[in-house]
Coordinates of C-alpha atoms and ligand atoms in Angstrom, one line a residue:
M29 CA 120.1 62.3 103.8
E30 CA 116.6 61.3 105.0
T31 CA 116.9 58.0 103.0
E32 CA 113.9 56.3 104.5
R33 CA 111.2 59.0 103.8
P34 CA 109.7 59.0 100.3
H35 CA 110.7 61.9 98.0
V36 CA 108.8 63.2 95.0
F37 CA 110.7 65.1 92.4
V38 CA 108.4 67.3 90.3
V39 CA 109.6 68.6 86.9
L40 CA 107.5 71.6 85.8
G41 CA 108.0 72.2 82.1
A42 CA 108.6 68.5 81.6
S43 CA 107.9 68.6 77.9
G44 CA 110.5 71.4 77.3
D45 CA 114.1 71.5 76.0
L46 CA 115.8 71.8 79.4
A47 CA 113.8 69.0 80.9
R48 CA 114.5 66.7 78.0
K49 CA 118.1 67.5 77.5
K50 CA 119.3 68.1 81.0
I51 CA 116.9 67.4 83.9
Y52 CA 115.6 63.9 83.0
P53 CA 119.0 62.6 81.9
T54 CA 120.4 63.9 85.2
L55 CA 117.7 62.2 87.2
W56 CA 118.3 59.0 85.4
W57 CA 122.1 59.1 86.0
L58 CA 121.6 59.9 89.7
W59 CA 119.0 57.1 90.0
R60 CA 121.2 54.6 88.2
E61 CA 124.1 55.4 90.5
N62 CA 121.9 55.0 93.6
R63 CA 122.6 58.6 94.5
L64 CA 119.0 59.5 95.3
P65 CA 117.0 58.3 98.4
K66 CA 115.7 54.8 97.6
D67 CA 112.0 55.8 97.6
T68 CA 112.0 58.6 95.1
T69 CA 109.4 59.0 92.4
F70 CA 109.3 61.6 89.6
V71 CA 106.3 63.5 88.3
G72 CA 106.4 65.6 85.2
Y73 CA 104.0 68.5 84.6
A74 CA 103.4 70.6 81.5
R75 CA 100.6 71.7 79.2
S76 CA 101.0 69.2 76.4
P77 CA 99.2 65.9 76.9
L78 CA 102.1 63.4 76.9
A79 CA 102.3 59.7 77.6
I80 CA 105.3 58.5 79.7
H81 CA 106.8 56.5 76.8
A82 CA 106.7 59.6 74.6
L83 CA 108.6 61.6 77.3
Q84 CA 111.0 58.7 77.7
N85 CA 111.6 58.6 73.9
S86 CA 112.2 62.3 73.7
C87 CA 114.8 62.2 76.5
L88 CA 116.5 59.0 75.3
P89 CA 119.1 60.7 72.9
Y90 CA 120.5 62.7 75.9
C91 CA 120.6 59.9 78.4
A92 CA 123.9 58.3 77.3
L93 CA 122.6 54.8 77.8
S94 CA 125.1 51.9 77.6
A95 CA 124.2 48.8 75.7
D96 CA 123.2 46.7 78.7
E97 CA 121.1 49.3 80.4
D98 CA 117.8 48.9 78.7
A99 CA 116.0 47.1 81.5
L100 CA 117.4 49.5 84.1
F101 CA 116.2 52.4 82.0
Q102 CA 112.7 51.0 81.8
S103 CA 112.7 50.6 85.6
F104 CA 113.6 54.2 86.0
W105 CA 110.7 55.3 83.8
Q106 CA 108.4 53.1 85.8
K107 CA 109.1 55.5 88.7
N108 CA 107.8 58.3 86.5
R109 CA 104.4 59.8 86.1
Y110 CA 103.1 62.7 84.1
V111 CA 100.3 65.2 84.6
A112 CA 99.1 67.6 81.9
G113 CA 97.8 71.0 83.0
S114 CA 98.1 74.7 82.6
Y115 CA 100.3 77.0 84.8
D116 CA 97.5 79.3 85.9
K117 CA 94.5 77.0 86.8
D118 CA 93.9 76.1 90.5
A119 CA 92.1 72.9 89.4
D120 CA 95.1 71.6 87.5
F121 CA 97.4 72.1 90.4
K122 CA 95.0 70.4 92.8
R123 CA 95.1 67.4 90.4
L124 CA 98.9 67.6 90.5
H125 CA 98.8 67.6 94.3
S126 CA 96.7 64.4 94.4
E127 CA 99.1 62.8 92.0
L128 CA 102.0 63.7 94.2
D129 CA 100.3 62.2 97.2
S130 CA 99.4 59.0 95.4
S131 CA 102.9 58.6 93.9
A132 CA 104.3 58.7 97.5
G133 CA 101.7 56.0 98.4
A134 CA 99.9 58.6 100.6
R135 CA 102.7 58.5 103.1
P136 CA 104.4 61.6 104.6
H137 CA 107.1 62.7 102.1
N138 CA 109.3 65.5 100.9
R139 CA 108.8 67.4 97.7
L140 CA 111.2 69.0 95.3
F141 CA 109.9 71.2 92.5
Y142 CA 112.2 71.9 89.6
L143 CA 111.0 74.9 87.6
A144 CA 112.2 74.3 84.0
L145 CA 109.7 76.9 82.9
P146 CA 109.7 80.0 80.7
P147 CA 109.8 83.3 82.7
S148 CA 106.3 84.3 81.5
V149 CA 104.6 81.6 83.6
F150 CA 106.9 81.7 86.5
E151 CA 104.8 83.8 88.8
P152 CA 101.4 82.0 88.4
A153 CA 103.2 78.6 88.5
T154 CA 105.0 79.3 91.8
A155 CA 101.9 80.8 93.4
N156 CA 99.9 77.7 92.5
I157 CA 102.7 75.4 93.8
K158 CA 102.6 77.2 97.1
H159 CA 98.8 77.3 97.4
F160 CA 97.9 73.8 96.1
C161 CA 100.9 71.6 95.9
T162 CA 103.1 71.9 99.0
T163 CA 103.0 69.2 101.6
T164 CA 102.6 69.9 105.3
Q165 CA 104.1 66.5 106.2
G166 CA 107.6 67.0 104.9
W167 CA 109.8 69.6 103.4
N168 CA 109.2 71.5 100.1
R169 CA 112.1 72.8 98.1
I170 CA 112.0 74.8 94.9
I171 CA 114.7 74.7 92.3
I172 CA 114.7 77.8 90.1
E173 CA 116.4 78.1 86.8
K174 CA 117.7 81.3 85.3
P175 CA 116.8 83.8 83.9
F176 CA 116.1 85.4 87.3
G177 CA 114.5 88.5 85.8
R178 CA 116.1 90.6 83.0
D179 CA 117.3 93.6 85.0
A180 CA 117.4 94.9 88.6
Q181 CA 113.8 95.8 88.7
S182 CA 112.2 92.7 87.2
S183 CA 114.6 90.5 89.3
Q184 CA 113.6 92.3 92.4
R185 CA 109.9 91.9 91.5
L186 CA 110.4 88.2 91.1
S187 CA 112.4 87.9 94.3
D188 CA 109.7 89.7 96.2
H189 CA 107.1 87.5 94.7
L190 CA 109.0 84.3 95.6
A191 CA 109.8 85.7 99.1
S192 CA 106.1 86.1 99.7
L193 CA 105.6 82.4 99.0
F194 CA 108.7 80.6 100.2
H195 CA 111.5 81.0 102.8
E196 CA 114.9 81.7 101.4
D197 CA 116.1 78.3 102.6
Q198 CA 113.5 76.6 100.5
M199 CA 114.7 78.2 97.3
Y200 CA 117.6 76.9 95.3
R201 CA 118.6 79.3 92.5
I202 CA 120.7 77.3 90.0
D203 CA 123.7 78.6 88.3
H204 CA 125.1 75.4 86.9
Y205 CA 128.6 76.7 86.6
L206 CA 128.7 76.4 90.4
G207 CA 128.4 72.7 89.9
K208 CA 131.5 72.4 87.7
E209 CA 134.5 70.6 89.1
M210 CA 137.0 73.3 88.6
V211 CA 134.7 76.1 89.8
Q212 CA 134.2 74.1 93.0
N213 CA 137.9 73.5 93.2
L214 CA 138.7 77.2 93.4
M215 CA 137.9 77.2 97.1
T216 CA 140.3 74.4 97.8
L217 CA 143.0 75.7 95.5
R218 CA 142.9 79.1 97.1
F219 CA 142.4 78.4 100.8
G220 CA 143.9 75.0 101.0
N221 CA 147.4 76.0 99.7
R222 CA 149.8 78.2 101.4
I223 CA 151.7 78.8 98.2
F224 CA 149.1 80.8 96.3
Q225 CA 147.7 82.9 99.2
P226 CA 150.6 85.4 99.5
S227 CA 150.6 86.3 95.8
W228 CA 146.8 86.3 95.3
N229 CA 146.5 90.1 95.3
R230 CA 147.4 93.3 93.5
E231 CA 151.1 93.1 94.5
S232 CA 151.6 90.1 92.2
V233 CA 148.6 89.8 89.9
A234 CA 148.5 92.0 86.8
S235 CA 145.1 90.9 85.5
V236 CA 142.5 88.2 85.7
L237 CA 140.8 86.9 82.6
I238 CA 137.7 84.7 82.8
T239 CA 136.6 83.2 79.5
F240 CA 133.6 81.4 78.1
K241 CA 133.7 80.4 74.4
E242 CA 131.3 78.3 72.4
P243 CA 132.0 77.2 68.8
F244 CA 128.4 77.3 67.7
G245 CA 125.8 80.1 67.2
T246 CA 122.3 80.3 68.4
Q247 CA 121.1 77.3 66.4
G248 CA 117.5 78.1 66.1
R249 CA 117.4 79.3 69.8
G250 CA 117.6 82.8 68.5
G251 CA 114.1 83.8 69.7
Y252 CA 115.0 83.3 73.3
F253 CA 118.6 84.4 72.9
D254 CA 117.7 87.7 71.2
S255 CA 115.6 89.0 74.1
F256 CA 118.4 88.2 76.5
G257 CA 121.8 88.4 74.8
I258 CA 125.1 87.0 75.9
V259 CA 125.5 89.4 78.8
R260 CA 122.4 88.1 80.6
D261 CA 122.8 84.6 79.2
V262 CA 126.4 83.9 80.5
M263 CA 128.3 86.9 81.8
Q264 CA 126.0 88.3 84.5
N265 CA 125.6 84.8 86.1
H266 CA 128.2 82.2 85.2
L267 CA 131.2 84.4 84.7
L268 CA 130.4 86.7 87.6
Q269 CA 130.0 83.7 89.9
I270 CA 133.4 82.5 88.9
L271 CA 134.8 86.0 89.6
C272 CA 133.4 85.9 93.1
M273 CA 135.1 82.6 93.8
V274 CA 138.4 84.0 92.5
A275 CA 138.2 87.3 94.3
M276 CA 136.5 86.7 97.6
E277 CA 138.2 86.8 101.0
K278 CA 138.6 83.6 102.9
P279 CA 135.2 82.7 104.5
T280 CA 135.0 82.1 108.2
S281 CA 134.0 78.5 107.5
V282 CA 132.7 76.4 104.6
N283 CA 129.2 77.1 105.8
P284 CA 127.1 78.1 102.7
D285 CA 126.2 81.5 104.3
D286 CA 129.7 82.3 105.3
I287 CA 130.8 81.7 101.7
R288 CA 127.9 83.7 100.2
D289 CA 128.6 86.5 102.6
E290 CA 132.1 86.8 101.1
K291 CA 130.8 86.6 97.6
V292 CA 128.3 89.4 98.3
K293 CA 131.2 91.6 99.7
V294 CA 133.1 91.2 96.5
L295 CA 130.1 92.2 94.4
R296 CA 129.4 95.2 96.6
S297 CA 133.0 96.4 95.9
I298 CA 132.3 96.6 92.1
K299 CA 130.9 99.7 90.5
P300 CA 128.1 99.4 87.9
L301 CA 129.6 98.9 84.4
Q302 CA 129.7 101.6 81.8
L303 CA 129.8 101.5 78.1
K304 CA 133.5 102.4 78.1
D305 CA 134.2 99.2 80.1
V306 CA 132.9 96.8 77.4
V307 CA 133.3 95.5 73.9
V308 CA 130.1 94.0 72.5
G309 CA 130.1 91.9 69.3
Q310 CA 127.7 90.1 67.0
Y311 CA 128.8 87.3 64.7
V312 CA 128.5 87.4 60.9
K313 CA 128.7 84.4 58.6
N314 CA 132.0 82.9 57.6
P315 CA 132.2 83.2 53.8
E316 CA 134.0 79.8 53.8
G317 CA 131.8 78.3 56.4
Q318 CA 129.5 75.4 56.0
G319 CA 126.2 74.5 57.7
D320 CA 125.7 76.7 60.8
A321 CA 128.9 78.7 60.1
A322 CA 127.4 79.8 56.8
L323 CA 124.8 81.8 58.8
G324 CA 125.4 85.0 60.6
Y325 CA 123.4 85.8 63.7
L326 CA 121.0 88.0 61.7
D327 CA 120.5 85.2 59.2
D328 CA 118.8 83.2 61.9
P329 CA 115.1 83.3 60.9
T330 CA 114.1 83.6 64.6
V331 CA 116.2 86.8 65.0
P332 CA 114.9 90.3 64.0
K333 CA 116.9 91.5 61.0
D334 CA 117.9 94.7 62.7
S335 CA 118.8 93.1 66.1
V336 CA 121.6 94.7 68.1
T337 CA 121.8 91.9 70.6
P338 CA 125.4 91.0 71.5
T339 CA 126.5 87.4 70.9
Y340 CA 130.0 88.4 72.3
A341 CA 130.9 90.6 75.2
M342 CA 134.0 91.6 77.1
A343 CA 133.7 93.6 80.2
V344 CA 136.4 95.0 82.5
L345 CA 135.4 95.1 86.2
Q346 CA 137.3 96.8 89.0
I347 CA 137.1 95.5 92.5
N348 CA 137.5 98.4 94.8
N349 CA 139.1 96.8 97.9
E350 CA 142.5 96.5 99.4
R351 CA 143.4 93.2 97.8
W352 CA 142.3 94.0 94.2
D353 CA 142.5 97.7 93.7
G354 CA 143.8 98.4 90.2
V355 CA 143.6 94.8 89.0
P356 CA 141.4 94.4 85.9
F357 CA 139.0 91.5 86.1
I358 CA 138.2 90.8 82.5
L359 CA 135.1 88.8 81.7
R360 CA 134.6 87.6 78.1
C361 CA 132.1 85.3 76.5
G362 CA 130.9 84.6 73.1
K363 CA 129.0 82.3 70.8
A364 CA 130.2 81.1 67.3
L365 CA 133.9 81.4 68.3
N366 CA 136.9 79.2 67.3
E367 CA 136.6 76.7 70.2
R368 CA 134.8 75.5 73.2
K369 CA 136.6 76.7 76.3
A370 CA 135.9 78.0 79.8
E371 CA 138.8 79.0 82.0
V372 CA 140.2 81.3 84.6
R373 CA 143.6 82.9 83.8
I374 CA 145.5 84.7 86.5
Q375 CA 148.3 86.7 84.8
Y376 CA 151.2 87.8 87.1
H377 CA 153.2 91.0 86.8
D378 CA 156.5 91.1 84.8
V379 CA 159.5 90.1 86.9
A380 CA 161.0 93.2 88.5
G381 CA 164.7 94.0 88.0
D382 CA 165.1 92.0 84.8
I383 CA 168.5 90.3 84.3
F384 CA 167.5 88.3 81.3
E385 CA 167.4 91.0 78.6
G386 CA 163.6 91.0 78.3
E387 CA 163.4 87.3 77.7
T388 CA 161.1 86.4 80.6
K389 CA 157.4 86.1 79.9
R390 CA 154.7 86.6 82.5
N391 CA 153.7 83.7 84.7
E392 CA 150.1 82.5 84.2
L393 CA 148.1 80.3 86.4
V394 CA 145.3 78.7 84.3
M395 CA 142.3 76.8 85.7
R396 CA 140.6 75.2 82.8
V397 CA 136.9 74.5 83.6
Q398 CA 136.2 72.8 80.2
P399 CA 136.8 70.9 78.1
G400 CA 139.1 68.6 80.1
E401 CA 139.7 70.0 83.6
A402 CA 143.3 71.1 84.1
I403 CA 145.3 73.5 86.2
Y404 CA 148.6 74.7 84.8
L405 CA 151.2 77.2 85.8
K406 CA 153.1 78.8 83.0
M407 CA 156.6 79.6 84.0
M408 CA 160.2 80.2 82.9
C409 CA 163.0 77.6 83.1
K410 CA 166.5 77.2 81.9
S411 CA 166.4 75.3 78.6
P412 CA 167.3 71.8 79.5
G413 CA 170.8 70.7 78.4
R414 CA 174.0 72.6 77.8
A415 CA 172.5 75.9 76.7
F416 CA 171.7 78.7 79.2
D417 CA 168.7 80.0 77.3
L418 CA 165.3 80.6 78.8
V419 CA 162.2 78.4 77.9
E420 CA 158.6 78.8 78.7
T421 CA 157.2 75.7 80.3
E422 CA 154.5 74.6 82.7
L423 CA 153.7 72.8 85.9
D424 CA 150.7 70.8 84.7
L425 CA 147.9 69.0 86.5
T426 CA 145.7 67.5 83.8
Y427 CA 142.8 65.7 85.4
S428 CA 142.4 63.1 82.7
H429 CA 146.0 62.1 83.3
R430 CA 146.3 62.4 87.1
Y431 CA 142.8 61.2 88.0
K432 CA 142.1 58.7 85.1
E433 CA 139.8 56.5 87.1
V434 CA 137.7 59.1 88.8
P435 CA 134.2 59.6 87.4
M436 CA 133.4 63.3 86.9
P437 CA 129.7 64.0 87.5
D438 CA 127.9 66.5 85.5
A439 CA 127.3 69.9 87.1
Y440 CA 123.5 69.3 87.3
E441 CA 124.1 65.9 89.0
R442 CA 126.0 67.6 91.8
L443 CA 123.5 70.4 92.2
I444 CA 120.4 68.2 92.3
E445 CA 122.1 66.0 94.8
D446 CA 122.8 69.1 96.9
V447 CA 119.1 70.0 96.9
F448 CA 118.2 66.6 98.2
V449 CA 120.6 67.0 101.1
G450 CA 119.7 70.6 101.7
S451 CA 123.1 72.2 100.9
Q452 CA 122.8 75.8 99.7
M453 CA 126.6 76.2 99.2
N454 CA 126.4 76.1 95.4
F455 CA 123.3 78.1 94.9
V456 CA 122.7 81.8 94.5
R457 CA 121.3 83.8 97.4
S458 CA 118.9 86.6 96.7
D459 CA 121.4 89.4 97.8
E460 CA 124.0 88.0 95.4
L461 CA 121.5 88.3 92.6
R462 CA 120.5 91.8 93.6
E463 CA 124.2 92.9 93.5
A464 CA 124.8 91.1 90.2
W465 CA 121.9 93.1 88.6
R466 CA 123.1 96.3 90.2
I467 CA 126.4 95.9 88.3
F468 CA 124.9 95.0 84.9
T469 CA 121.6 96.9 84.7
P470 CA 122.8 100.4 83.7
L471 CA 125.0 99.0 81.0
L472 CA 122.2 96.8 79.6
Q473 CA 119.8 99.7 79.6
Q474 CA 122.2 101.9 77.8
L475 CA 123.0 99.2 75.2
E476 CA 119.3 98.7 74.6
E477 CA 117.9 102.2 74.8
D478 CA 120.7 103.7 72.6
R479 CA 120.6 100.6 70.3
V480 CA 124.4 100.4 70.5
R481 CA 125.5 98.4 67.5
P482 CA 127.9 95.6 68.3
V483 CA 131.1 95.3 66.3
T484 CA 131.1 92.3 64.0
Y485 CA 133.2 89.2 64.1
V486 CA 133.3 86.3 61.7
Y487 CA 131.8 82.9 62.8
G488 CA 134.6 80.6 64.0
T489 CA 137.2 83.2 64.8
R490 CA 138.5 84.3 68.2
G491 CA 136.1 87.2 68.3
P492 CA 136.4 91.0 67.5
K493 CA 139.8 92.5 67.2
E494 CA 138.6 95.4 69.4
A495 CA 138.5 92.8 72.3
D496 CA 142.2 92.0 71.9
H497 CA 142.9 95.7 72.0
K498 CA 140.9 96.0 75.2
L499 CA 142.9 93.2 76.7
L500 CA 146.1 95.0 75.9
M501 CA 144.8 98.2 77.5
N502 CA 144.0 96.3 80.7
N503 CA 147.3 94.8 81.6
F504 CA 146.9 91.4 79.8
K505 CA 150.0 90.7 77.8
Y506 CA 149.8 88.0 75.0
S507 CA 153.3 87.1 73.8
G508 CA 152.3 84.4 71.3
S509 CA 155.5 82.5 72.1
Y510 CA 154.1 79.8 74.5
K511 CA 154.0 76.3 73.0
W512 CA 152.2 73.4 74.5
H513 CA 153.5 69.9 73.8
Q514 CA 150.6 67.6 74.1
N515 CA 152.7 64.5 73.9
H516 CA 153.6 65.0 77.6
K517 CA 150.3 63.1 78.4
Ligands
LIG694 P1 148.6 81.0 74.9 O1 149.8 81.8 75.3 O2 148.5 80.4 73.6 O3 147.4 81.9 75.2 C1 147.3 82.7 76.3 C2 146.0 83.5 76.2 O4 146.1 84.5 75.2 C3 144.8 82.8 76.0 O5 143.8 83.3 76.9 C4 144.3 83.1 74.6 O6 143.0 83.1 74.6 C5 144.9 84.5 74.5 N1 145.3 84.9 73.1 C6 145.5 84.1 72.1 N2 145.8 84.8 70.9 C7 145.8 86.1 71.3 C8 146.0 87.3 70.7 N3 146.3 87.3 69.4 N4 145.9 88.5 71.4 C9 145.5 88.4 72.7 N5 145.3 87.3 73.3 C10 145.4 86.1 72.7 O7 148.5 79.9 76.1 P2 147.4 78.9 76.5 O8 147.4 78.8 78.0 O9 146.2 79.2 75.9 O10 148.0 77.5 76.0 C11 148.1 77.2 74.7 C12 147.4 75.8 74.4 O11 148.0 74.8 75.2 C13 146.0 75.8 74.8 O12 145.2 75.1 73.9 C14 146.0 75.1 76.2 O13 144.8 74.4 76.4 C15 147.1 74.1 75.9 N6 147.6 73.6 77.2 C16 147.0 72.6 77.8 C17 147.5 72.1 79.0 C18 146.8 71.0 79.6 O14 145.9 70.4 79.0 N7 147.1 70.6 80.8 C19 148.6 72.7 79.7 C20 149.1 73.9 79.0 C21 148.6 74.3 77.8 P3 142.0 83.1 73.3 O15 142.6 82.5 72.1 O16 140.9 82.3 73.8 O17 141.7 84.5 73.1
LIG695 C1 123.6 78.3 79.6 C2 123.4 79.3 78.6 O1 123.3 78.8 80.9 O2 124.9 77.8 79.6 C3 123.7 78.7 77.2 O3 122.0 79.7 78.6 C4 125.1 78.1 77.2 O4 123.6 79.7 76.2 C5 125.2 77.1 78.4 O5 125.3 77.4 76.0 C6 126.7 76.6 78.5 O6 126.8 75.6 79.5 P1 127.9 74.5 79.4 O7 127.7 73.8 80.7 O8 127.7 73.7 78.2 O9 129.2 75.3 79.3

């Protein structure tokens, strides 16, 4: 890292939800841990006139401050400045430029621009950054938050606009799932272990299930959510990125472009989704629920009463290549479900030539992304002791047990650090984005043009029963017999 040169980190949309809940807390943690170049200052920019202490107070609840950190927290905020201005006025960006210069003490410095902005102001804001706020005496990097468009066409328009302003290597498109421990671990697990490689294919794998579940609804965020829906919000980005990491061939090296080349190849082997490949759902209130659970999606005042936006989706993708032909990759995600969970589940074929009278259950290799990172391999064993029965058991690597002392940085911490050092490995390249939209756009268009009504599911349940049926139809067997004994820990 160029530790000597000053750096200025600019948060555009500094007064917003993402900035308050995620970006400022992340900057504070990185700064506190001395993970940033020493001479880094932070400049917030948004329309509302805001004093630094007001910004500080609004971020405080998300900063996880310990009792003795007050003074340190104050020192962090002394490194912060704030400029109020619009997103489309040259004069305001010229003022921002002067502030950036002065916050670096008028010395040559590098600039990072974090765009925590609504899509509606994306284009003018980026054009103004380019024309009035970039420095010629250091590098400029732009961190872009999703949504990257809402379909193939709008995403391409945005990509063309950005490409007319910045080089690809200046742009860091964030998918924060690529910053999660277990998602990053997929590379090592797959390519650093001889044992998995020979069975990581259609000969051994029956199906791959990639899941994201949240136990809460849209919680007043319905306005934004309703115009996007769960497919755009989670599936087209977070789950598809995980799929790429699970399915890609071994890259030539760990060079970011070698990795992204392989991810793009996987995406190119997937046909666009059709209606028959999916189940879409929308949650209704739980009659016994309290608080949020007593409200269905359509009861949210920010959601139109006749909305057909899915809050749950399952999609079955087929990867048409030699390794995966015929193996369903099942992506499923939903809000207002029974638990918080994100995981990858590789389910293996049944044992061939059974000699145990149908007692064996399929092996499963589970990589749990959250909560509580874990990798476990479900397997059959002889029941311990005198009997010769079979039992389902597991080889278990629970991180909180095995790596008790290791601090686990948040996904945003890792990714922002990556931008400082200029590593694109965990960021989305424009051709990945294009392929992702190619796969999802026809389905999204059909859902919206035909106003396909989602099936309903009750708040706090596992989701629609139609989804379990779809699992069954796609070579995922649930036996219901596996028991996990937590007291192992
Ligand atoms: P299960 O056999 O209980 O579940 C396997 C899969 O089947 C899950 O994907 C589950 O997802 C799905 N499923 C559940 N009910 C049905 C149904 N009726 N029809 C179709 N699919 C269904 O095994 P798990 O691997 O989930 O393990 C059970 C518990 O043990 C989990 O809570 C797990 O976290 C815990 N465990 C923890 C370990 C650790 O911490 N290291 C190690 C091993 C297990 P869903 O319900 O989301 O649909
Ligand atoms: C965001 C989605 O990208 O990811 C949210 O917009 C979702 O709807 C969030 O809640 C989940 O992130 P995490 O890290 O809490 O799993």
